[in-house]
Every structure is written in structure tokens, then in C-alpha cells.
Short mmCIF file of C-alpha atoms in Angstrom, two decimals:
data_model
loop_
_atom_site.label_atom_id
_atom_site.label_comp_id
_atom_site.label_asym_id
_atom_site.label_seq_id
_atom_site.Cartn_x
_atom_site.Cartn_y
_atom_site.Cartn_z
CA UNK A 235 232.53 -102.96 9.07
CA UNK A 236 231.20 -102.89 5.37
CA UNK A 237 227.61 -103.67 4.82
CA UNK A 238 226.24 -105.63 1.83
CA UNK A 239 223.05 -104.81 -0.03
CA UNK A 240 221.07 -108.22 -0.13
CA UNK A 241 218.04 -109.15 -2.23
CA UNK A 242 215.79 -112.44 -1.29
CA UNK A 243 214.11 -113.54 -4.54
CA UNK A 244 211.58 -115.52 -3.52
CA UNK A 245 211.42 -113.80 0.07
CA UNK A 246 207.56 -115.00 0.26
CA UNK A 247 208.08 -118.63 0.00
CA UNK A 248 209.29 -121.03 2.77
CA UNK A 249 212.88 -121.22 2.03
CA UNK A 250 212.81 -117.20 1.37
CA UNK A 251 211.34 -116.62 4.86
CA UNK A 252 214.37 -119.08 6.43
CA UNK A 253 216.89 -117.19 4.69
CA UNK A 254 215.88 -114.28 6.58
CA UNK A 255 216.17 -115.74 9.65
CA UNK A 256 219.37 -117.12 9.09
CA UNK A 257 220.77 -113.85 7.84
CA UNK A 258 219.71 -112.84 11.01
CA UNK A 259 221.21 -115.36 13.04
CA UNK A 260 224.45 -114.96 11.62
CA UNK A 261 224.78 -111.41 11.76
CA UNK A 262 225.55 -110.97 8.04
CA UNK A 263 225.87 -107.20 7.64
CA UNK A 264 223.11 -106.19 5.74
CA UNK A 265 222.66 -102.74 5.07
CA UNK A 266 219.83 -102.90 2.66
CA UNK A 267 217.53 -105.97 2.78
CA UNK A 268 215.45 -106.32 -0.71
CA UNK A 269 212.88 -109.07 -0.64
CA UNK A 270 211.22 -109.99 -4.01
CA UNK A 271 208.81 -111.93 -5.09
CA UNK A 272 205.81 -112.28 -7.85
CA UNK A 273 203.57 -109.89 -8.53
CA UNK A 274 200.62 -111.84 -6.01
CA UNK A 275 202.83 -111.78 -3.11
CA UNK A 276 204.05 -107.73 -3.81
CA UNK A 277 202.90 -105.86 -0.91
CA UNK A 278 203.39 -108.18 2.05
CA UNK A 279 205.19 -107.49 4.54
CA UNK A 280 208.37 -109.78 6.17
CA UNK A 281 210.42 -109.17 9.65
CA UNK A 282 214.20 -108.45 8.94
CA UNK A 283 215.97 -107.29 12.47
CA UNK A 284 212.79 -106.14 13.96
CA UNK A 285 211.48 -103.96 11.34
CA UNK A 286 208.87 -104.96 8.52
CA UNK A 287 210.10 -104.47 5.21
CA UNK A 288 207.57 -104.37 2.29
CA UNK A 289 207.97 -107.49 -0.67
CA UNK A 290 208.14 -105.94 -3.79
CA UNK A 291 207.41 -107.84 -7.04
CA UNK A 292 211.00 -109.11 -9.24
CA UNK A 293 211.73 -107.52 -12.01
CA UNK A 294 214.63 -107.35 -14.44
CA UNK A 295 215.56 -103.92 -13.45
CA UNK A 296 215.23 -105.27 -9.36
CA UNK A 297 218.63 -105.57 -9.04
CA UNK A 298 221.08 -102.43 -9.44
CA UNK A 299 222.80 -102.07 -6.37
CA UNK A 300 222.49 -105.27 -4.78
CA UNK A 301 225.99 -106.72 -3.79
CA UNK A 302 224.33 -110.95 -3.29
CA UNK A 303 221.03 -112.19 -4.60
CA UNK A 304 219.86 -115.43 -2.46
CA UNK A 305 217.73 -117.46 -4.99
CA UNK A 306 214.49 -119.07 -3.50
CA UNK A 307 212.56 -119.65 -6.62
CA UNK A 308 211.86 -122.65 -9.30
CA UNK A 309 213.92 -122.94 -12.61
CA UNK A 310 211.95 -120.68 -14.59
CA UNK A 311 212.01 -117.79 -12.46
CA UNK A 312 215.58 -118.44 -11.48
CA UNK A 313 216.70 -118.94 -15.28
CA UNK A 314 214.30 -115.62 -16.15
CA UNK A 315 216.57 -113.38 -13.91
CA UNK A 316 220.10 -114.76 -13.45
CA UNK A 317 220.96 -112.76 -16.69
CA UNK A 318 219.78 -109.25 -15.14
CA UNK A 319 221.49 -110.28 -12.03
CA UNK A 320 224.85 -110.71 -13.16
CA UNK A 321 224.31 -107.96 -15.25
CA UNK A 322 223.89 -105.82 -12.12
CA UNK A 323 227.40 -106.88 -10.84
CA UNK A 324 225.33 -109.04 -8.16
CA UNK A 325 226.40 -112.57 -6.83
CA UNK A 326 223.58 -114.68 -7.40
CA UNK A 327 223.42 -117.67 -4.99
CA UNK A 328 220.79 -119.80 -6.62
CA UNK A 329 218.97 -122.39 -4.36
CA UNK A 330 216.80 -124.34 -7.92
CA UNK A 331 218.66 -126.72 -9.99
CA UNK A 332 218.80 -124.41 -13.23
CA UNK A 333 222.93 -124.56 -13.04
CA UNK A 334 223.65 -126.89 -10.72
CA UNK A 335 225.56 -129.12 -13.29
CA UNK A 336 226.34 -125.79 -15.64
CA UNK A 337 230.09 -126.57 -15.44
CA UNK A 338 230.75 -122.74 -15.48
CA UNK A 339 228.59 -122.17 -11.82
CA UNK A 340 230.61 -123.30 -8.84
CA UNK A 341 228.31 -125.79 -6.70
CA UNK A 342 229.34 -125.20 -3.07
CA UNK A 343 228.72 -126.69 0.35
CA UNK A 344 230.96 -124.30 2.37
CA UNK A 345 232.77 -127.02 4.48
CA UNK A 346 233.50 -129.50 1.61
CA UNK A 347 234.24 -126.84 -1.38
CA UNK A 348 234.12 -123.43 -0.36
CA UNK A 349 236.79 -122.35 -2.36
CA UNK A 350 235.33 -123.11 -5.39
CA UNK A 351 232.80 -120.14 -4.72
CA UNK A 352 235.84 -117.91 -5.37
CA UNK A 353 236.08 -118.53 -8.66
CA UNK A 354 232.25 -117.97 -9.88
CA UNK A 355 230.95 -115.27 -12.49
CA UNK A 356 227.68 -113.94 -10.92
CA UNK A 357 226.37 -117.27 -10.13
CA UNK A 358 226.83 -120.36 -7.46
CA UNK A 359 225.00 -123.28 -7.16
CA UNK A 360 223.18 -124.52 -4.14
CA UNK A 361 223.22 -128.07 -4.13
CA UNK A 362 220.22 -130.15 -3.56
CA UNK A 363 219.30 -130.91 -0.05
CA UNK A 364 219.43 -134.69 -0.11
CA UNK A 365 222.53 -133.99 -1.70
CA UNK A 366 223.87 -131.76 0.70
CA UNK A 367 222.89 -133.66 4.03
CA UNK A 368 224.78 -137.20 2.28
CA UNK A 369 227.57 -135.58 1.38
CA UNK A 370 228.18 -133.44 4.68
CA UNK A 371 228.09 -137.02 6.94
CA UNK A 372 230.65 -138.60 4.26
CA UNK A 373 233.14 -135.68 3.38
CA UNK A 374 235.25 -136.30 6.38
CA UNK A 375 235.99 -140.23 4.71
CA UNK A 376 236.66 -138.70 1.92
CA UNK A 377 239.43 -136.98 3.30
CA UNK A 378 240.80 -140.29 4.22
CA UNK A 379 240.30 -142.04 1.04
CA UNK A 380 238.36 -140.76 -2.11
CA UNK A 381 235.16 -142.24 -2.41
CA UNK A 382 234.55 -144.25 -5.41
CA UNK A 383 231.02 -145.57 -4.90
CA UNK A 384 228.19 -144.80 -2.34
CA UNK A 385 224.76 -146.43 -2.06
CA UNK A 386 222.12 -144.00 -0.24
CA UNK A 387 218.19 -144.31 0.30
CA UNK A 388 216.68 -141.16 1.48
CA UNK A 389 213.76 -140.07 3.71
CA UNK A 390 212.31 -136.82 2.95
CA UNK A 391 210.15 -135.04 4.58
CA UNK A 392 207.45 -133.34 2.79
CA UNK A 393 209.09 -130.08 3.74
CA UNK A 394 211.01 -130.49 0.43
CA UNK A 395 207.95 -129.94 -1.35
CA UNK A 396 207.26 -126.29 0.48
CA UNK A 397 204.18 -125.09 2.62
CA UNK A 398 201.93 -127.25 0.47
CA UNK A 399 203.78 -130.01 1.47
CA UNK A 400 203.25 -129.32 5.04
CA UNK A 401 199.75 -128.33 4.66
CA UNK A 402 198.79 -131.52 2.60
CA UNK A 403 200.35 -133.79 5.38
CA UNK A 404 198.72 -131.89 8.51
CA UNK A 405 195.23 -131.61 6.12
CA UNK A 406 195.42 -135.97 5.95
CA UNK A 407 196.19 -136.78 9.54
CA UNK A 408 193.45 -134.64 10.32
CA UNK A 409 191.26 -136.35 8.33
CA UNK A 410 192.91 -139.79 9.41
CA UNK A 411 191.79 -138.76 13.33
CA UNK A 412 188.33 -137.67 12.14
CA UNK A 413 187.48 -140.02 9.79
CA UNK A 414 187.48 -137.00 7.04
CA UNK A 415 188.44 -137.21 3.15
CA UNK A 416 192.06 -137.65 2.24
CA UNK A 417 192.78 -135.17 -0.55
CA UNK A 418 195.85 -135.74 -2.66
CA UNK A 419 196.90 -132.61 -4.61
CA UNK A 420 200.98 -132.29 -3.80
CA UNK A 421 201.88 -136.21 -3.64
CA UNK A 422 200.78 -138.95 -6.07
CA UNK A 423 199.23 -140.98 -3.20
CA UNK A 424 198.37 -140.35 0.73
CA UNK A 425 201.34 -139.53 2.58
CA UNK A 426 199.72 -139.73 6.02
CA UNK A 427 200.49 -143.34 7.49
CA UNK A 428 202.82 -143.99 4.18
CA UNK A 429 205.74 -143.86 2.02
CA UNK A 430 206.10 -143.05 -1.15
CA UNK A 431 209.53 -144.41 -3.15
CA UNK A 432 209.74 -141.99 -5.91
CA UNK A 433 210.50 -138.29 -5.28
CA UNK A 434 210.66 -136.66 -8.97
CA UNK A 435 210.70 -138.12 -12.98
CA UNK A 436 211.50 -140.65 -13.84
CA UNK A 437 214.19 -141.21 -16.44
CA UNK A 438 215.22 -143.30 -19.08
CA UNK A 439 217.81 -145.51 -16.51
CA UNK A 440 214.03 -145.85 -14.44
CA UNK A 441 215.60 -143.96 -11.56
CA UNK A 442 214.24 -140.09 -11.02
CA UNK A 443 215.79 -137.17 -11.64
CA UNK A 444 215.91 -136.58 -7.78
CA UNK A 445 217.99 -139.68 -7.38
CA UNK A 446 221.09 -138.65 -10.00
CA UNK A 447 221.38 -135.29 -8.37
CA UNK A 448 223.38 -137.21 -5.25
CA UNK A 449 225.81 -138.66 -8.29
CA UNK A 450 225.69 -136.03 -10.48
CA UNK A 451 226.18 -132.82 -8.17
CA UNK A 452 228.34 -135.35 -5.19
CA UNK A 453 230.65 -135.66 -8.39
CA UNK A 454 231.59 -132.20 -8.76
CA UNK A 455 231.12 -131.29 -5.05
CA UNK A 456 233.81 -133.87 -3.83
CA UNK A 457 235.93 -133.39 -7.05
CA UNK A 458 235.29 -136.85 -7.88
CA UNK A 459 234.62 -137.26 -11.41
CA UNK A 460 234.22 -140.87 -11.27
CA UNK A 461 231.99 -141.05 -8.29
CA UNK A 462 228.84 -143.80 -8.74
CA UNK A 463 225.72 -143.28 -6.89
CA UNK A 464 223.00 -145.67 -6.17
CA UNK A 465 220.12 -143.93 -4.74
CA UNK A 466 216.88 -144.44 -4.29
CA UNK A 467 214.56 -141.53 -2.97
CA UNK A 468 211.73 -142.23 -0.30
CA UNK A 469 209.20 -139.45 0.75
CA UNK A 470 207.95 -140.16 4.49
CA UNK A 471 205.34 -138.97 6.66
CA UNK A 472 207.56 -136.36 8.67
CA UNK A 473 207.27 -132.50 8.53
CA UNK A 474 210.91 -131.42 8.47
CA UNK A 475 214.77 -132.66 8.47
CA UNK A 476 215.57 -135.40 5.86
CA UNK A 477 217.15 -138.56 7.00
CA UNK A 478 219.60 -140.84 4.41
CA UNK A 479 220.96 -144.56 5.05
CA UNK A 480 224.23 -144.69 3.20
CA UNK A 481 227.05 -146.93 2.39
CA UNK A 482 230.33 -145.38 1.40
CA UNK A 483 232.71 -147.44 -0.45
CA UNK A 484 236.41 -146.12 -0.46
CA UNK A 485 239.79 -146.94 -1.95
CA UNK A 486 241.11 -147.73 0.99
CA UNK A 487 239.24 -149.41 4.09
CA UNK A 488 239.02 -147.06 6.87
CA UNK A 489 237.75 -148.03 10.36
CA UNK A 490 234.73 -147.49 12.27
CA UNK A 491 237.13 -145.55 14.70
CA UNK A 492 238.74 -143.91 12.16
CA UNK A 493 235.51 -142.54 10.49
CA UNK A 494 234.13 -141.21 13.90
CA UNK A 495 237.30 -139.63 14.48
CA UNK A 496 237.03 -138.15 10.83
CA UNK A 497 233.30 -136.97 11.50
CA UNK A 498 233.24 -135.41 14.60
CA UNK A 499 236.32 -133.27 13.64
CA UNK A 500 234.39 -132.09 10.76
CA UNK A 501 232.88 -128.63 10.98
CA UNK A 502 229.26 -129.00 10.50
CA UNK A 503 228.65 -132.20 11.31
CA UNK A 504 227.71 -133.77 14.86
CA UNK A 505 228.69 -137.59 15.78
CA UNK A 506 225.95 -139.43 17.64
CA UNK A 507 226.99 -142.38 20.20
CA UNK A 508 225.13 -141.75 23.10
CA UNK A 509 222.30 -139.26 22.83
CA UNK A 510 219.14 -139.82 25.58
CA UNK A 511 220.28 -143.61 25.24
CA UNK A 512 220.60 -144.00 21.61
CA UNK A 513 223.42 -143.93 19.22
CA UNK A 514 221.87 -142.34 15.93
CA UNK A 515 219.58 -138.89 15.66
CA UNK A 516 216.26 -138.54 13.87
CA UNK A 517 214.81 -135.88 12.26
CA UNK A 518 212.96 -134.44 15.11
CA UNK A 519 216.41 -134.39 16.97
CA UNK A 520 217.85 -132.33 14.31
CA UNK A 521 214.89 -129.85 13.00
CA UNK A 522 215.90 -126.07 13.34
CA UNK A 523 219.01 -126.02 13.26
CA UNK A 524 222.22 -126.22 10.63
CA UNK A 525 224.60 -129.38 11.83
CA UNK A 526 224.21 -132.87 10.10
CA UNK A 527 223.98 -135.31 12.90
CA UNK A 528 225.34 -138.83 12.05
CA UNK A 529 225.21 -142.41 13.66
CA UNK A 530 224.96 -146.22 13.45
CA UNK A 531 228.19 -146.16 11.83
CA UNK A 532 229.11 -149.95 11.14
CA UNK A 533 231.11 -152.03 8.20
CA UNK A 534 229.23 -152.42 5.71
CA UNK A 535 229.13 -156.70 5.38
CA UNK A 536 228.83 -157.07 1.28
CA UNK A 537 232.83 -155.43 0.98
CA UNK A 538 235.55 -155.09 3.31
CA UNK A 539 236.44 -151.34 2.09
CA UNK A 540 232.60 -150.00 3.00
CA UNK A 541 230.83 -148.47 6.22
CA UNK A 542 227.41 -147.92 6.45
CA UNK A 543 225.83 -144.92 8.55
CA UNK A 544 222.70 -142.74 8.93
CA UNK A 545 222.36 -139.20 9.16
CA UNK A 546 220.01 -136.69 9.39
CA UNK A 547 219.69 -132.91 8.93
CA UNK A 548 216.90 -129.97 8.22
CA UNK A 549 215.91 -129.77 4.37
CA UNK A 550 214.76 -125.85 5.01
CA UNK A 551 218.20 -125.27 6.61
CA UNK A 552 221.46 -126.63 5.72
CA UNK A 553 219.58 -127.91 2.96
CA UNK A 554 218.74 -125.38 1.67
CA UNK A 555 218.59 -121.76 3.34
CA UNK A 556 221.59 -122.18 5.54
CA UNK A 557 223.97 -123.31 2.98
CA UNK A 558 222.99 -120.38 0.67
CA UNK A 559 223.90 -117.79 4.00
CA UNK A 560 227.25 -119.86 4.42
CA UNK A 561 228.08 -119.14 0.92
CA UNK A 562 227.34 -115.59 1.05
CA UNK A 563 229.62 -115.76 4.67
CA UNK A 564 232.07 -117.43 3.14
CA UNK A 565 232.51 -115.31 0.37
CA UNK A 566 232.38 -111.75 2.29
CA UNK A 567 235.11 -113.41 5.07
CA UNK A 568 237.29 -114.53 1.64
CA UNK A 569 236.92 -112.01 -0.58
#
């Protein structure tokens, strides 16, 4: 069996360190595992198949030799070394939003579009993870009948703003229990015992830039050019897995039977009626692991060609780690 030479850039960051586990867990021959990272986090070590393997810092000349690059870093960083990476004759898999919308950079989820990866040059897209977890509980419809308008709220968990998030969350309950100060460095307000309905900036339309990624990337994703998206973003008080309340409006009506039909043939996904008594997941239900689990799904009552479900699924993962391993599956098992 041929082995592949992989780099992580970003290997020290909580998305990097789920990549290696999922490379792990599904048995992606790796025969040389690079993790990179900035110069403060050079020198750590990370656990790849039992063995500790030593970060070392990302440079420009880090990637000769490397057959896939898994991106794990911000814009900057991932905008910084996409040209040296395609340069080395790598596939970079980027996981930030620098190309997401490039029209040149396939955007893949591997059970909706994985063929488009095929025809990339250096660099796919990872889509975002809201994005991603919508558009993996609707797909199967739009098998059935293209899509031509969706209207989604989202509840994120503050995993989607990395270990900070989590620490900032754990940090105020604490101080909720114990009557300690409430510090508010990651989120604009307290997130402990709250919401917050605005994940990103805001734009001239007054909706953020986190909200017209589920248009603007579930637009190229589904091939649906004219695809409208009304989303608003919510960030809740839950660790990991994000959760999104979505109405799907298609061409033609299709059936409550006919959608859970459609969904739980779809790879990926899992169809909810009856788990421990209840007929939709939630995000504890579907932390650590990669399938979208989806429920509650009803006809929508403001149009007769709409159906309204919820769905849930782990940011870190399929939102985000997961899908970048699929991509790098799919494209060794289609090459």
C-alpha cells in the first residue's frame, strides 16, 4: 500500500490536535507525519500512532516532500504559505476561509461534492462548520428537488472559537458557582447562562460575515448558484457540537416521509425518531464523533413546498477536522 507524507500546519492548536486523531482513526497511510506550527509552539511534542513526534516551527521551505498539507491556521498564516505549498507539489487542504469563495479552489464536503476535489490546483477549501453541519442534514432534499431558499438559525458552541473558547466558558461557570468575577476576553458579553446572536462582523446588509458563509459557500457546495440564505448566527453556552434549526424550501414539495427516506440513506448523516424517547439529537448526543444527526422534521406552515428540521453535529469534527481527513481519503481512494 503507498504511504503519503502528511504535514499538520497548525498541529498545536485544537483543530490540529483532532486532525491527528482522525488520521488515526481512519487509518490514512501516513508514512511521514510533519506537524508545524509557530515559532512559540516549536518544540512540543504531539502523539501520532503511539510515538511522539516533535512540532517544528512553519516555514516556507517546510514543505518539500509532503504529498497533503491539512490547514489548521487563521487567514494570514494560511494565505502566508499556500504559495510555498503548491509550490512543493503538495495538496493543501485549507480549514480558514482565505479561498473558500476563490472560484479557482474546489470547496468540498466529501458526501455532497467530492468530485469537485479532483479538479483542484494545490488547494481545497474546507467549508465552514455551520456550513457544513446545514448542508449535510439538507443534501439528501436536494437530491429530490434543488433547493432554492433555506432559512437557518444556528447554535454554536464556543468550541468554534478554539481552546479559549472553552476555557472562557468553564473560567465563568466557575465563577457563576462561586460567586467569582466573570471575565470577558473571547466573547463580547458573558456566555455562561446566555446567548449571544452575533457570531462575527457585521456587514453592510447588518447580517455578519459568519451568517453569508451558509449562502455564499452552500451556493457553490450544492451547485446552486441561485441559492438564498437567511441565517442568523447564535453562540450558546455549550462546549462542543453545533446545533442549526432550518427550513428548506424546494422546487418541488417533498414529504416528511420522503425526506426521512432521503436522509437516512445519506452517507454521513443519522435520522433521529426514537432515540432514549425523543425524536431529535442534541449536541451532547452527537460530540466526538463525525455523523450529522437530524430530527423534528415537520412542514414548514408559512409555504406548502418547505420542511423544517434540526440537526446537530461536532464543530471540531465534521466541522472541521474530519471533513479535511475525508478530503484527503477521498482523494488518495480517487486519484
Amino acid at each position: 500500500m503507498k504511504k503519503y507524507n502528511v504535514a499538520i500546519l497548525g498541529a498545536s492548536g485544537a483543530v490540529g490536535q483532532q486532525m491527528l486523531q482522525v488520521l488515526e482513526e481512519y487509518q490514512i497511510p501516513v508514512d511521514t507525519l510533519l506537524p508545524l506550527a509557530s515559532a512559540r509552539s516549536a518544540g512540543e511534542k504531539v502523539l501520532f500512532n503511539g510515538q511522539e513526534v516533535e512540532i517544528k516551527e512553519a516555514t516556507e521551505d517546510s514543505f518539500q516532500g509532503m504529498d497533503f498539507v491539512l490547514g489548521a491556521v487563521k487567514n494570514g498564516m494560511s494565505r502566508k504559505f499556500a504559495p510555498a505549498i503548491v509550490k512543493s507539489g503538495a495538496v493543501y487542504i485549507d480549514n480558514s476561509s482565505a479561498f473558500r469563495l476563490d472560484p479557482e479552489v474546489p470547496l468540498i464536503v466529501p458526501e455532497i461534492n467530492g468530485a469537485d476535489a479532483l479538479n483542484n490546483k494545490g488547494i481545497i477549501a474546507n467549508p465552514n462548520c455551520s456550513t457544513i453541519i446545514t448542508l449535510m442534514a439538507v443534501a439528501a432534499l436536494a437530491k429530490i428537488s434543488p433547493i432554492r431558499s433555506m432559512v437557518a438559525c444556528t447554535y454554536q458552541a464556543v468550541s468554534g472559537a478554539g481552546k479559549a473558547g472553552f476555557d472562557e466558558l468553564e473560567g465563568q461557570m466557575a465563577a457563576a458557582v462561586n460567586g467569582g468575577e466573570m471575565e470577558c476576553k473571547v466573547f463580547p458579553t458573558q456566555i455562561a447562562l446566555n446567548v449571544i446572536p452575533h457570531i462575527g462582523d457585521e456587514l453592510e446588509n447588518l447580517y455578519t460575515d459568519e451568517e453569508m458563509k451558509m449562502q455564499n459557500e452552500g451556493q457553490r457546495i450544492l451547485h446552486l448558484p441561485e441559492l438564498k440564505v437567511n441565517c442568523t448566527c447564535v453562540r450558546v453556552p455549550v462546549m462542543r457540537s453545533h446545533s442549526i434549526a432550518v427550513t428548506v424550501r424546494t422546487e418541488e414539495k417533498i414529504s416528511v416521509e420522503q425526506a426521512k427516506a432521503a436522509i437516512a440513506a445519506f452517507p454521513g448523516c443519522r435520522l433521529i425518531e426514537d432515540y432514549q424517547g425523543r425524536n431529535y439529537p442534541t449536541p451532547l448526543d452527537t460530540s466526538n464523533q463525525d455523523l450529522v444527526w437530524v430530527g423534528r422534521i415537520r412542514e414548514d406552515l408559512t409555504d406548502d413546498k418547505g420542511l423544517t428540521l434540526w440537526c446537530c453535529g461536532d464543530q471540531i469534527r465534521k466541522g472541521a477536522a474530519s471533513n479535511a481527513v475525508q478530503i484527503l481519503k477521498y482523494l488518495i481512494e480517487n486519484k
